[in-house]
């Protein structure tokens, strides 16, 4: 249930950001850095964050996304 709630919230932020004309995706270097941080986190399991339930390999690419542990 929490994962669905988080997904809806993130989706809303991404859509609002895009409709405002803002950049939706981060640069490749930012995405790669975020993913590297996630891979070193003990709360990542099978590419999924145990804190928020998101598939982090996807979440790291969006400019409105943030780490639930404030690591990026």
PDB file of C-alpha atoms in Angstrom, residues 17-70:
ATOM      1  CA  UNK A  17       7.373  19.307 -13.275  1.00  0.00           C
ATOM      2  CA  UNK A  18       7.033  18.364 -16.952  1.00  0.00           C
ATOM      3  CA  UNK A  19       3.915  20.502 -17.427  1.00  0.00           C
ATOM      4  CA  UNK A  20       5.759  23.459 -15.930  1.00  0.00           C
ATOM      5  CA  UNK A  21       8.380  23.081 -18.643  1.00  0.00           C
ATOM      6  CA  UNK A  22      11.065  21.966 -16.226  1.00  0.00           C
ATOM      7  CA  UNK A  23      13.577  19.256 -16.903  1.00  0.00           C
ATOM      8  CA  UNK A  24      12.153  15.856 -15.982  1.00  0.00           C
ATOM      9  CA  UNK A  25      15.276  13.706 -16.183  1.00  0.00           C
ATOM     10  CA  UNK A  26      18.675  14.300 -14.617  1.00  0.00           C
ATOM     11  CA  UNK A  27      21.962  14.158 -16.494  1.00  0.00           C
ATOM     12  CA  UNK A  28      23.471  10.705 -16.998  1.00  0.00           C
ATOM     13  CA  UNK A  29      26.308  11.486 -14.572  1.00  0.00           C
ATOM     14  CA  UNK A  30      23.815  12.404 -11.808  1.00  0.00           C
ATOM     15  CA  UNK A  31      21.755   9.286 -12.475  1.00  0.00           C
ATOM     16  CA  UNK A  32      24.860   7.102 -12.359  1.00  0.00           C
ATOM     17  CA  UNK A  33      26.083   8.736  -9.142  1.00  0.00           C
ATOM     18  CA  UNK A  34      22.710   8.261  -7.466  1.00  0.00           C
ATOM     19  CA  UNK A  35      22.567   4.612  -8.545  1.00  0.00           C
ATOM     20  CA  UNK A  36      26.082   4.010  -7.216  1.00  0.00           C
ATOM     21  CA  UNK A  37      25.009   5.425  -3.843  1.00  0.00           C
ATOM     22  CA  UNK A  38      21.918   3.203  -3.837  1.00  0.00           C
ATOM     23  CA  UNK A  39      23.953   0.106  -4.655  1.00  0.00           C
ATOM     24  CA  UNK A  40      26.033   0.696  -1.521  1.00  0.00           C
ATOM     25  CA  UNK A  41      22.970   1.106   0.699  1.00  0.00           C
ATOM     26  CA  UNK A  42      21.958  -1.776   2.968  1.00  0.00           C
ATOM     27  CA  UNK A  43      18.288  -0.832   2.423  1.00  0.00           C
ATOM     28  CA  UNK A  44      18.461  -1.766  -1.297  1.00  0.00           C
ATOM     29  CA  UNK A  45      17.275  -5.277  -2.127  1.00  0.00           C
ATOM     30  CA  UNK A  46      16.811  -6.554  -5.681  1.00  0.00           C
ATOM     31  CA  UNK A  47      17.025  -2.948  -7.011  1.00  0.00           C
ATOM     32  CA  UNK A  48      14.169  -1.956  -4.693  1.00  0.00           C
ATOM     33  CA  UNK A  49      14.400   0.386  -1.715  1.00  0.00           C
ATOM     34  CA  UNK A  50      13.102  -1.148   1.493  1.00  0.00           C
ATOM     35  CA  UNK A  51      12.330   2.349   2.852  1.00  0.00           C
ATOM     36  CA  UNK A  52      10.018   3.632   0.107  1.00  0.00           C
ATOM     37  CA  UNK A  53       9.368   0.500  -1.955  1.00  0.00           C
ATOM     38  CA  UNK A  54      10.512   2.126  -5.201  1.00  0.00           C
ATOM     39  CA  UNK A  55      12.585   0.520  -7.920  1.00  0.00           C
ATOM     40  CA  UNK A  56      15.590   2.767  -7.483  1.00  0.00           C
ATOM     41  CA  UNK A  57      17.222   2.036 -10.813  1.00  0.00           C
ATOM     42  CA  UNK A  58      14.291   3.955 -12.324  1.00  0.00           C
ATOM     43  CA  UNK A  59      13.747   6.521  -9.563  1.00  0.00           C
ATOM     44  CA  UNK A  60      17.332   7.825  -9.735  1.00  0.00           C
ATOM     45  CA  UNK A  61      16.662   9.216 -13.230  1.00  0.00           C
ATOM     46  CA  UNK A  62      13.964  11.741 -12.291  1.00  0.00           C
ATOM     47  CA  UNK A  63      14.797  15.293 -11.258  1.00  0.00           C
ATOM     48  CA  UNK A  64      11.969  15.434  -8.710  1.00  0.00           C
ATOM     49  CA  UNK A  65      13.013  12.209  -6.981  1.00  0.00           C
ATOM     50  CA  UNK A  66      14.882  12.031  -3.727  1.00  0.00           C
ATOM     51  CA  UNK A  67      16.352   9.320  -1.590  1.00  0.00           C
ATOM     52  CA  UNK A  68      14.130   8.486   1.390  1.00  0.00           C
ATOM     53  CA  UNK A  69      17.316   8.178   3.462  1.00  0.00           C
ATOM     54  CA  UNK A  70      18.594  11.622   2.285  1.00  0.00           C
TER      55      UNK A  70
END
